[in-house]
XYZ file of C-alpha atoms in Angstrom:
364
model
C 137.958 70.699 92.295
C 140.516 70.995 90.029
C 140.609 68.122 86.833
C 142.659 65.322 86.731
C 144.403 66.662 83.631
C 144.719 70.198 84.453
C 148.177 71.852 84.346
C 150.100 72.663 87.278
C 150.084 76.271 88.393
C 153.257 76.986 89.019
C 153.100 81.555 89.449
C 150.213 83.491 89.968
C 149.637 87.164 90.307
C 147.063 88.975 91.948
C 146.855 92.920 91.830
C 150.637 93.265 91.867
C 151.349 97.041 92.600
C 155.202 98.745 92.529
C 155.380 102.493 92.844
C 158.286 104.701 92.916
C 157.493 108.127 94.551
C 154.827 109.440 92.315
C 155.719 106.713 89.335
C 153.621 103.822 88.759
C 156.051 101.310 87.407
C 153.567 98.127 87.772
C 149.884 98.973 88.125
C 147.690 96.141 88.822
C 148.793 92.727 87.221
C 147.310 89.659 87.026
C 148.613 86.576 85.363
C 149.005 82.885 85.826
C 152.062 80.312 84.702
C 151.589 76.818 84.605
C 153.771 74.298 84.565
C 156.379 73.838 81.783
C 154.598 76.936 79.793
C 156.995 79.553 78.455
C 155.497 82.948 79.254
C 157.224 86.181 77.414
C 157.087 89.585 79.118
C 157.248 92.241 76.026
C 157.246 95.898 75.862
C 159.223 99.369 75.144
C 161.646 100.386 78.208
C 159.689 101.593 81.173
C 156.652 99.801 80.907
C 156.888 97.579 84.111
C 158.167 94.086 82.905
C 161.308 93.582 84.509
C 160.214 95.395 87.911
C 157.329 92.520 87.748
C 160.027 89.989 87.229
C 162.236 91.603 89.869
C 159.295 91.068 92.075
C 158.780 87.732 91.258
C 162.144 86.764 92.346
C 162.262 88.447 95.689
C 164.659 90.998 94.433
C 161.632 94.171 94.403
C 159.120 94.320 97.348
C 155.453 94.667 96.252
C 153.575 97.498 97.203
C 150.408 95.366 96.998
C 149.417 92.606 95.721
C 150.273 88.809 95.985
C 152.554 86.590 94.469
C 152.415 82.350 94.698
C 155.046 80.052 93.902
C 153.563 76.135 93.861
C 150.165 77.934 95.429
C 152.433 79.559 98.629
C 152.388 83.032 98.532
C 156.260 84.421 98.545
C 155.684 87.897 98.957
C 157.632 88.049 102.368
C 159.825 85.153 101.502
C 163.598 85.774 100.567
C 164.724 85.556 96.651
C 167.239 82.849 97.878
C 163.979 80.744 99.421
C 161.924 81.116 96.379
C 162.968 77.600 94.138
C 163.770 80.111 91.283
C 166.740 80.040 88.983
C 167.808 83.374 87.140
C 169.181 84.152 84.024
C 170.639 88.031 83.515
C 171.769 89.432 80.044
C 175.646 89.992 81.672
C 175.725 86.032 81.955
C 177.339 86.518 85.975
C 179.319 83.941 85.774
C 182.537 83.976 88.426
C 185.451 84.606 86.342
C 187.726 82.476 88.376
C 186.066 79.366 88.443
C 185.723 77.149 85.611
C 182.716 75.826 83.838
C 181.941 73.020 85.842
C 182.476 74.964 89.260
C 180.245 77.967 87.755
C 177.111 75.291 87.327
C 178.061 73.241 90.551
C 177.644 76.195 92.725
C 173.795 75.997 93.058
C 174.185 72.574 94.310
C 177.098 73.106 96.677
C 174.909 75.542 98.302
C 171.962 73.411 98.940
C 174.626 70.621 100.068
C 173.970 68.050 97.802
C 176.218 65.118 97.705
C 179.431 65.391 95.378
C 178.904 62.623 93.204
C 174.937 63.721 92.713
C 176.713 67.248 91.911
C 178.970 65.636 89.467
C 176.240 64.063 87.607
C 174.083 66.793 87.482
C 176.759 68.964 85.714
C 177.802 66.061 83.454
C 174.125 65.933 82.396
C 173.495 69.303 81.597
C 176.810 69.972 79.960
C 175.399 67.933 77.493
C 171.802 69.454 77.677
C 173.978 72.876 76.246
C 176.271 70.906 74.121
C 179.432 71.596 76.152
C 180.070 68.490 77.073
C 184.080 68.898 76.713
C 184.101 72.494 77.770
C 183.978 72.090 82.104
C 187.585 72.801 82.929
C 187.589 75.969 81.045
C 186.999 79.720 82.330
C 184.515 81.972 81.391
C 186.812 84.301 79.373
C 187.851 81.227 77.151
C 184.277 80.938 76.041
C 182.669 83.174 73.580
C 179.501 85.114 74.251
C 176.981 82.610 73.333
C 178.826 79.706 75.796
C 178.969 81.996 78.374
C 175.284 82.388 78.114
C 174.418 78.863 77.890
C 176.563 78.262 80.684
C 174.947 80.456 82.875
C 171.289 78.793 81.582
C 173.485 75.627 82.661
C 173.870 77.183 86.212
C 170.007 78.291 86.541
C 168.343 75.437 85.876
C 171.263 72.161 87.399
C 169.409 72.412 90.618
C 165.863 71.437 88.936
C 164.045 75.229 90.065
C 160.358 75.065 89.652
C 160.821 78.738 87.751
C 162.944 80.116 85.799
C 163.316 83.647 85.185
C 165.140 85.324 82.116
C 165.690 89.045 81.583
C 166.887 90.551 78.323
C 169.756 87.237 78.418
C 170.226 87.173 75.039
C 170.605 91.456 74.967
C 174.483 91.649 74.335
C 174.603 89.476 71.611
C 174.784 90.150 67.797
C 171.608 89.148 65.999
C 172.952 85.827 64.729
C 174.222 84.331 67.779
C 170.656 85.587 69.318
C 168.558 84.110 66.156
C 170.775 80.834 67.371
C 170.474 80.551 70.732
C 166.696 81.750 70.845
C 166.460 78.032 69.309
C 168.754 76.331 71.457
C 166.731 78.275 74.551
C 163.695 76.453 73.362
C 164.858 73.351 72.484
C 166.714 73.026 76.177
C 162.933 74.332 77.340
C 160.939 71.721 75.665
C 163.486 68.961 77.084
C 163.523 69.869 80.604
C 159.844 71.725 80.526
C 160.677 73.635 83.307
C 158.420 76.664 83.721
C 160.027 80.077 82.124
C 159.147 83.394 82.589
C 161.307 85.853 80.383
C 161.588 89.237 79.836
C 162.903 90.717 76.155
C 161.835 93.843 74.328
C 162.083 92.181 71.075
C 158.943 90.917 69.485
C 160.600 88.446 66.914
C 162.222 86.972 70.022
C 159.041 86.970 71.767
C 156.957 85.332 69.114
C 159.838 82.663 68.229
C 160.090 81.639 71.582
C 156.520 81.964 73.367
C 153.665 79.727 74.623
C 152.062 83.300 75.539
C 153.014 86.429 75.752
C 152.182 89.210 78.060
C 151.910 92.730 76.259
C 152.999 95.352 78.710
C 152.470 98.734 78.248
C 152.777 101.807 80.965
C 152.993 99.037 84.058
C 149.649 97.552 83.044
C 148.914 94.004 80.716
C 147.618 95.332 77.325
C 147.007 91.905 76.161
C 148.034 88.300 77.212
C 147.628 85.359 74.916
C 149.348 82.921 72.004
C 151.700 84.833 69.728
C 149.191 84.111 67.181
C 146.019 85.574 68.822
C 148.350 88.587 69.679
C 149.645 89.574 66.168
C 146.335 87.938 64.241
C 143.766 89.675 66.860
C 145.030 92.392 68.897
C 142.868 93.574 71.464
C 144.286 97.319 71.193
C 145.680 100.271 69.023
C 148.941 99.556 71.108
C 149.574 96.014 70.677
C 148.932 95.875 67.190
C 151.266 98.522 66.799
C 153.898 96.963 68.938
C 153.788 93.572 68.403
C 154.522 93.668 64.355
C 153.655 96.585 62.162
C 150.285 98.172 61.045
C 149.642 100.606 58.867
C 146.952 102.941 61.020
C 144.369 105.254 59.221
C 141.786 107.956 60.915
C 138.496 107.395 60.141
C 135.183 107.810 61.155
C 132.710 104.702 62.197
C 129.785 105.069 59.744
C 127.818 102.066 60.869
C 128.020 98.749 63.366
C 126.435 95.389 63.550
C 127.524 92.349 65.086
C 131.454 92.351 65.222
C 132.151 94.254 62.270
C 131.658 97.635 61.134
C 131.767 100.508 57.864
C 134.318 102.695 58.235
C 134.938 106.075 55.832
C 138.604 106.813 55.494
C 141.859 107.565 53.209
C 141.177 104.475 51.731
C 137.913 105.181 50.667
C 134.411 102.968 52.563
C 136.468 100.233 54.531
C 134.213 97.041 56.022
C 136.652 96.343 59.076
C 136.573 94.174 62.365
C 135.901 96.122 65.437
C 137.353 96.317 69.144
C 135.566 97.302 72.306
C 134.746 100.852 72.538
C 133.795 101.216 68.347
C 130.254 102.879 68.147
C 128.249 104.521 65.520
C 129.551 107.795 64.077
C 132.326 108.253 66.439
C 135.986 108.248 65.650
C 137.943 105.381 64.980
C 141.333 104.200 64.143
C 141.921 101.243 61.138
C 144.440 98.675 61.040
C 146.035 96.541 58.370
C 149.218 94.975 58.421
C 151.245 95.405 55.500
C 151.590 91.784 54.276
C 147.428 91.940 54.255
C 147.852 94.463 51.539
C 147.703 92.865 47.575
C 149.260 95.239 45.206
C 148.107 94.974 41.706
C 148.699 97.560 38.989
C 146.269 100.236 38.651
C 144.011 99.952 35.337
C 140.586 100.020 34.654
C 137.632 100.507 36.837
C 138.243 98.042 39.978
C 137.670 98.334 43.121
C 139.987 99.180 45.844
C 141.858 102.430 46.958
C 144.792 103.743 44.789
C 148.320 105.167 45.396
C 151.785 106.045 43.959
C 154.267 103.843 45.147
C 157.446 106.404 46.380
C 160.037 103.182 46.970
C 160.238 99.968 46.811
C 163.021 98.357 48.892
C 164.481 94.866 48.241
C 164.564 92.715 51.556
C 165.729 89.139 49.458
C 162.226 87.283 49.883
C 159.834 90.855 49.185
C 159.686 94.340 48.298
C 158.679 96.682 50.879
C 156.664 99.128 48.836
C 156.413 102.310 50.395
C 153.050 104.114 48.764
C 151.070 107.566 49.139
C 147.146 107.866 48.684
C 145.448 110.312 47.123
C 145.090 112.396 50.684
C 148.724 112.596 51.024
C 148.947 109.458 53.691
C 151.124 107.164 53.796
C 150.900 103.348 53.746
C 153.478 100.395 53.370
C 152.648 96.907 51.538
C 155.056 93.454 51.609
C 154.590 91.923 48.595
C 157.098 88.573 47.795
C 159.295 89.631 45.236
C 158.287 87.706 42.213
C 154.593 88.741 42.955
C 155.813 92.768 43.200
C 157.855 91.878 39.825
C 155.209 90.582 38.004
C 153.172 93.544 39.018
C 155.655 95.781 37.654
C 155.674 97.592 41.136
C 158.309 100.402 40.840
C 158.633 104.139 42.323
C 156.334 106.144 40.342
C 153.917 103.842 39.313
C 150.285 103.871 40.407
C 148.782 100.939 42.061
C 145.705 99.278 43.154
C 145.413 98.272 47.083
C 142.958 95.394 47.891
C 142.679 93.388 51.185
C 140.384 90.716 53.106
C 137.883 92.851 55.195
C 138.829 90.192 58.298
C 142.067 91.507 58.350
C 141.361 95.102 58.790
C 140.729 96.265 62.465
C 138.551 98.936 63.174
C 139.883 100.488 67.529
C 138.521 103.585 69.242
C 140.507 106.721 68.406
C 142.506 108.171 71.492
């Protein structure tokens, strides 16, 4: 029996699969999306995220599995009957219609009374910050304004689910960042469940309640942005979400959820993931911002490296280093700390880190 305060399940996929000839695009995807939740599909091109979104939309048909919307199997239901709004990268606005007519179009198709349609359009124009733009044509708007109109059109009829396929991909970086915050604000006010697709990890981390990381048609990990960044389940997630240094290693011993490794950094204690066993090869991952650098003086513990480049990033310096064995390594140091320690190319430095931020994955 469902608890009274349990969130309403808007979308559920079970064993969804899609194959094109010999290529498996989506391979047994399971996931759920609750009412008011913002879930992002993140992954490289060809990983299956957009194909999955298209199957939810009804624009592609799965070869196997079920797709339930508000508890109802919609696999055989046409797209126009699925109570779903959708926003594309290319806006898809009608060029000959005013902003007001573009937004009102889905209401007209549903036979909404004129007075009610006018009220909803006015309300959503205020929500997207364009209350005085209803009479303009799409060509009279900026790219960011057009995308907000496309979002308004997808929301105006109150769908159960909003799908967004790389909606900010055609915009410049600064405008993308502004619209990310705008979409978050609109989502917070409307609380419509959102399924969002992007290959931009910063965008996913900024906007999402949860993120599903796709790779080769499967979900490698699904969780909150913090879960994925701080506790990646696989080497792929550690490399795709954020940046990591990877070092080849040999597992010396395991105990509980940690292990001891022999690697180019020396003997290292690390958290371990499934598949790591004593005596086997492994890969050690440490994020650049978790590595602390100090001048290499005396016999203090820690690995020693030579800085080959120090790149100024405004609030930090990216220090590129080479270890004694020739392996490359990167660290991010706040500018004040980097300058205080005299971190400059050619200088030897000592590396240290907290073992809680070192993660061992099975090799291969």
